[in-house]
One Martini backbone bead per residue (centre of mass of N, CA, C, O) as a GRO file, in nm:
protein
  236
    1MET     BB    1  -0.486  -0.941   0.023
    2GLN     BB    2  -0.462  -1.095   0.292
    3LYS     BB    3  -0.625  -0.898   0.469
    4ILE     BB    4  -0.892  -0.921   0.311
    5LEU     BB    5  -0.927  -1.227   0.343
    6SER     BB    6  -0.947  -1.225   0.650
    7VAL     BB    7  -1.205  -1.040   0.678
    8LEU     BB    8  -1.384  -1.204   0.491
    9ARG     BB    9  -1.378  -1.464   0.656
   10LYS     BB   10  -1.495  -1.340   0.911
   11ALA     BB   11  -1.768  -1.254   0.790
   12CYS     BB   12  -1.859  -1.532   0.689
   13SER     BB   13  -1.854  -1.663   0.974
   14THR     BB   14  -2.025  -1.464   1.149
   15TYR     BB   15  -2.281  -1.444   0.909
   16SER     BB   16  -2.319  -1.668   0.702
   17LEU     BB   17  -2.278  -1.581   0.387
   18ILE     BB   18  -2.171  -1.873   0.303
   19GLU     BB   19  -2.301  -2.159   0.131
   20GLU     BB   20  -2.370  -2.449   0.024
   21GLY     BB   21  -2.423  -2.400  -0.327
   22ASP     BB   22  -2.382  -2.126  -0.401
   23LYS     BB   23  -2.496  -1.854  -0.618
   24ILE     BB   24  -2.300  -1.566  -0.692
   25ALA     BB   25  -2.364  -1.225  -0.743
   26VAL     BB   26  -2.150  -0.973  -0.854
   27GLY     BB   27  -2.153  -0.641  -0.822
   28ILE     BB   28  -2.050  -0.426  -1.100
   29SER     BB   29  -1.934  -0.091  -1.130
   30GLY     BB   30  -1.596  -0.054  -1.173
   31GLY     BB   31  -1.483  -0.026  -0.907
   32LYS     BB   32  -1.276  -0.101  -0.644
   33ASP     BB   33  -1.474  -0.263  -0.463
   34SER     BB   34  -1.597  -0.476  -0.663
   35LEU     BB   35  -1.322  -0.587  -0.771
   36THR     BB   36  -1.212  -0.677  -0.500
   37LEU     BB   37  -1.437  -0.871  -0.431
   38LEU     BB   38  -1.413  -1.058  -0.673
   39ASN     BB   39  -1.118  -1.145  -0.626
   40ALA     BB   40  -1.151  -1.247  -0.335
   41LEU     BB   41  -1.367  -1.467  -0.398
   42ALA     BB   42  -1.197  -1.625  -0.602
   43ILE     BB   43  -0.984  -1.702  -0.389
   44TYR     BB   44  -1.172  -1.818  -0.163
   45GLN     BB   45  -1.271  -2.069  -0.321
   46ARG     BB   46  -1.006  -2.246  -0.274
   47PHE     BB   47  -1.056  -2.249   0.077
   48SER     BB   48  -1.335  -2.295   0.123
   49PRO     BB   49  -1.567  -2.491   0.304
   50GLN     BB   50  -1.740  -2.396   0.064
   51ASN     BB   51  -1.929  -2.454  -0.214
   52PHE     BB   52  -1.906  -2.211  -0.485
   53SER     BB   53  -2.039  -1.970  -0.712
   54LEU     BB   54  -1.962  -1.729  -0.983
   55VAL     BB   55  -2.080  -1.403  -1.085
   56ALA     BB   56  -2.083  -1.117  -1.305
   57ILE     BB   57  -2.253  -0.787  -1.271
   58ALA     BB   58  -2.332  -0.521  -1.501
   59VAL     BB   59  -2.483  -0.203  -1.482
   60ASP     BB   60  -2.552   0.002  -1.751
   61LEU     BB   61  -2.621   0.348  -1.706
   62SER     BB   62  -2.514   0.488  -2.002
   63GLY     BB   63  -2.624   0.354  -2.271
   64GLY     BB   64  -2.327   0.227  -2.382
   65LYS     BB   65  -2.064   0.412  -2.297
   66ASN     BB   66  -1.932   0.196  -2.158
   67ASP     BB   67  -1.613   0.025  -2.110
   68TYR     BB   68  -1.578  -0.341  -2.044
   69SER     BB   69  -1.324  -0.488  -2.163
   70GLU     BB   70  -1.125  -0.499  -1.915
   71ILE     BB   71  -1.321  -0.645  -1.726
   72LYS     BB   72  -1.355  -0.893  -1.900
   73GLU     BB   73  -1.056  -0.976  -1.884
   74PHE     BB   74  -1.048  -1.003  -1.578
   75CYS     BB   75  -1.263  -1.229  -1.561
   76ASP     BB   76  -1.121  -1.432  -1.745
   77LYS     BB   77  -0.863  -1.461  -1.567
   78ILE     BB   78  -1.065  -1.568  -1.311
   79ASN     BB   79  -1.311  -1.737  -1.421
   80ILE     BB   80  -1.560  -1.524  -1.478
   81GLU     BB   81  -1.869  -1.459  -1.542
   82PHE     BB   82  -1.989  -1.193  -1.769
   83THR     BB   83  -2.250  -0.943  -1.726
   84ILE     BB   84  -2.433  -0.709  -1.926
   85VAL     BB   85  -2.666  -0.446  -1.841
   86PRO     BB   86  -2.871  -0.263  -2.012
   87SER     BB   87  -2.929   0.101  -1.977
   88ASN     BB   88  -3.119   0.434  -1.897
   89VAL     BB   89  -3.086   0.570  -1.615
   90PHE     BB   90  -2.951   0.845  -1.661
   91GLU     BB   91  -3.166   0.956  -1.852
   92ILE     BB   92  -3.402   0.943  -1.656
   93ILE     BB   93  -3.278   1.113  -1.419
   94PHE     BB   94  -3.137   1.369  -1.579
   95ASP     BB   95  -3.322   1.426  -1.844
   96ILE     BB   96  -3.622   1.362  -1.763
   97ARG     BB   97  -3.644   1.414  -1.434
   98LYS     BB   98  -3.431   1.595  -1.301
   99GLU     BB   99  -3.279   1.514  -1.046
  100LYS     BB  100  -3.154   1.646  -0.743
  101ASN     BB  101  -3.174   1.346  -0.590
  102PRO     BB  102  -3.047   1.060  -0.745
  103CYS     BB  103  -2.934   0.817  -0.569
  104SER     BB  104  -3.181   0.654  -0.475
  105LEU     BB  105  -3.306   0.589  -0.752
  106CYS     BB  106  -3.056   0.463  -0.878
  107ALA     BB  107  -3.022   0.232  -0.675
  108ASN     BB  108  -3.299   0.098  -0.723
  109MET     BB  109  -3.265   0.043  -1.027
  110ARG     BB  110  -3.000  -0.113  -1.014
  111ARG     BB  111  -3.093  -0.338  -0.819
  112GLY     BB  112  -3.323  -0.445  -0.989
  113LEU     BB  113  -3.145  -0.538  -1.229
  114LEU     BB  114  -2.953  -0.716  -1.071
  115ASN     BB  115  -3.159  -0.912  -0.942
  116SER     BB  116  -3.301  -1.014  -1.200
  117THR     BB  117  -3.042  -1.129  -1.328
  118ALA     BB  118  -2.965  -1.323  -1.104
  119LYS     BB  119  -3.217  -1.498  -1.133
  120THR     BB  120  -3.176  -1.576  -1.431
  121LEU     BB  121  -2.883  -1.716  -1.348
  122GLY     BB  122  -2.947  -1.879  -1.064
  123CYS     BB  123  -2.930  -1.706  -0.816
  124ASN     BB  124  -2.927  -1.662  -0.438
  125LYS     BB  125  -2.698  -1.433  -0.448
  126VAL     BB  126  -2.576  -1.101  -0.353
  127ALA     BB  127  -2.275  -0.917  -0.395
  128LEU     BB  128  -2.138  -0.641  -0.218
  129GLY     BB  129  -1.879  -0.367  -0.184
  130HIS     BB  130  -1.924  -0.299   0.102
  131HIS     BB  131  -1.770  -0.127   0.367
  132LYS     BB  132  -1.685   0.012   0.658
  133ASP     BB  133  -1.721   0.310   0.565
  134ASP     BB  134  -2.007   0.274   0.452
  135PHE     BB  135  -2.137   0.190   0.718
  136ILE     BB  136  -2.084   0.462   0.865
  137GLU     BB  137  -2.206   0.660   0.659
  138THR     BB  138  -2.495   0.546   0.667
  139PHE     BB  139  -2.546   0.613   0.961
  140LEU     BB  140  -2.512   0.924   0.940
  141MET     BB  141  -2.729   0.969   0.722
  142SER     BB  142  -2.964   0.855   0.887
  143LEU     BB  143  -2.938   1.051   1.124
  144PHE     BB  144  -2.950   1.337   0.963
  145PHE     BB  145  -3.203   1.264   0.746
  146GLU     BB  146  -3.401   1.055   0.941
  147GLY     BB  147  -3.363   1.006   1.255
  148ARG     BB  148  -3.186   0.734   1.251
  149LEU     BB  149  -3.068   0.413   1.374
  150SER     BB  150  -2.895   0.319   1.081
  151THR     BB  151  -2.801   0.039   0.864
  152PHE     BB  152  -2.660  -0.192   0.703
  153LYS     BB  153  -2.634  -0.535   0.638
  154PRO     BB  154  -2.447  -0.817   0.587
  155LYS     BB  155  -2.743  -0.966   0.587
  156SER     BB  156  -3.016  -0.998   0.341
  157TYR     BB  157  -3.357  -1.071   0.288
  158LEU     BB  158  -3.545  -1.083  -0.023
  159SER     BB  159  -3.865  -1.180  -0.055
  160ARG     BB  160  -3.965  -1.065  -0.337
  161VAL     BB  161  -3.694  -1.221  -0.488
  162ASP     BB  162  -3.536  -1.445  -0.345
  163LEU     BB  163  -3.280  -1.291  -0.198
  164THR     BB  164  -2.940  -1.262  -0.086
  165VAL     BB  165  -2.759  -1.012   0.076
  166ILE     BB  166  -2.406  -0.952   0.065
  167ARG     BB  167  -2.110  -0.819   0.278
  168PRO     BB  168  -1.780  -0.922   0.290
  169LEU     BB  169  -1.645  -0.609   0.352
  170ILE     BB  170  -1.735  -0.500   0.642
  171TYR     BB  171  -1.419  -0.518   0.774
  172CYS     BB  172  -1.312  -0.323   0.549
  173ASP     BB  173  -1.092  -0.094   0.461
  174GLU     BB  174  -1.061   0.139   0.222
  175SER     BB  175  -0.750   0.169   0.225
  176GLU     BB  176  -0.699  -0.131   0.143
  177ILE     BB  177  -0.840  -0.121  -0.129
  178ILE     BB  178  -0.666   0.097  -0.255
  179ARG     BB  179  -0.398  -0.061  -0.235
  180VAL     BB  180  -0.494  -0.329  -0.416
  181SER     BB  181  -0.638  -0.160  -0.683
  182LYS     BB  182  -0.420  -0.024  -0.880
  183ASP     BB  183  -0.438  -0.273  -1.117
  184TYR     BB  184  -0.717  -0.224  -1.187
  185PRO     BB  185  -0.997  -0.183  -1.416
  186ILE     BB  186  -1.101   0.110  -1.373
  187LEU     BB  187  -1.406   0.276  -1.392
  188ILE     BB  188  -1.508   0.567  -1.476
  189ASN     BB  189  -1.729   0.774  -1.335
  190PRO     BB  190  -2.017   0.910  -1.521
  191CYS     BB  191  -2.147   1.057  -1.300
  192PRO     BB  192  -2.259   1.383  -1.240
  193ALA     BB  193  -2.261   1.332  -0.903
  194ASP     BB  194  -1.981   1.286  -0.859
  195LYS     BB  195  -1.855   1.418  -0.556
  196HIS     BB  196  -2.183   1.541  -0.499
  197THR     BB  197  -2.263   1.402  -0.220
  198GLU     BB  198  -2.363   1.301   0.092
  199ARG     BB  199  -2.150   1.080   0.116
  200GLU     BB  200  -1.910   1.266   0.079
  201ASN     BB  201  -1.971   1.433   0.333
  202ALA     BB  202  -1.950   1.196   0.532
  203LYS     BB  203  -1.655   1.131   0.471
  204LYS     BB  204  -1.543   1.408   0.564
  205LEU     BB  205  -1.650   1.398   0.854
  206ILE     BB  206  -1.491   1.148   0.948
  207SER     BB  207  -1.211   1.270   0.897
  208GLN     BB  208  -1.248   1.500   1.102
  209LEU     BB  209  -1.301   1.325   1.352
  210ASP     BB  210  -1.025   1.175   1.342
  211LYS     BB  211  -0.861   1.436   1.407
  212ILE     BB  212  -1.002   1.508   1.679
  213TYR     BB  213  -1.078   1.183   1.726
  214PRO     BB  214  -0.896   0.939   1.757
  215ASP     BB  215  -1.043   0.647   1.632
  216SER     BB  216  -1.353   0.703   1.568
  217ARG     BB  217  -1.418   0.510   1.340
  218GLU     BB  218  -1.375   0.246   1.504
  219LYS     BB  219  -1.577   0.312   1.733
  220ILE     BB  220  -1.831   0.328   1.564
  221PHE     BB  221  -1.819   0.046   1.449
  222ASN     BB  222  -1.820  -0.112   1.720
  223ALA     BB  223  -2.091   0.007   1.821
  224LEU     BB  224  -2.260  -0.128   1.583
  225ILE     BB  225  -2.165  -0.451   1.606
  226HIS     BB  226  -2.209  -0.430   1.929
  227LYS     BB  227  -2.482  -0.493   2.120
  228GLU     BB  228  -2.356  -0.461   2.416
  229ARG     BB  229  -2.322  -0.132   2.358
  230TYR     BB  230  -2.603  -0.074   2.393
  231ASN     BB  231  -2.769   0.247   2.532
  232LEU     BB  232  -3.095   0.277   2.488
  233LEU     BB  233  -3.392   0.376   2.464
  234ASN     BB  234  -3.709   0.237   2.558
  235ASN     BB  235  -4.043   0.098   2.622
  236GLU     BB  236  -3.988  -0.020   2.929
   0.00000   0.00000   0.00000
């Protein structure tokens, strides 16, 4: 966990992710990334130069089929308030609309419920568990499917809901998260599309690139976060 706390602190400092008096809602999917983020932020509270508070929010996409009891115990152990938001997102996407490409709509619906609940609880920020590998995968997906050079930002202000989204694990390798999360109460992903998405394909592609061109993952990441390395055509 020490390594994760180090890169989390670096991200918070570099991008001013956490400010004095923040009330931060941590989005909990039940997976390794969000639980690692929650635990790391709970520890970071103890020595952070800023005073801030945390709540955890899980949007139940399964219509009540998910069992969050162990995650509730985990949150109680680290003294974090835990809220479960019931929804029928899976039913809408898979049974009613029968979406062939469900991920985008699912993400939008999930984020909408997360953000509205965060506002109801008096939060001014939402923290998501996206890490370095997610950052690179999103870039490749944007390139191949949209023809754009784009990825998510470490910090984004959502003016429509007056919330700031932060991603404190932006410098964190997924492999490190896997290493520290072995004892967490991981919730098995009930999504029918799990492991059959374009993101999964992007993950496999990066692994292949790393075998052909060693350290390519790290070089792609550094190329994205260091603006002085940009050398693209512009309109001038």
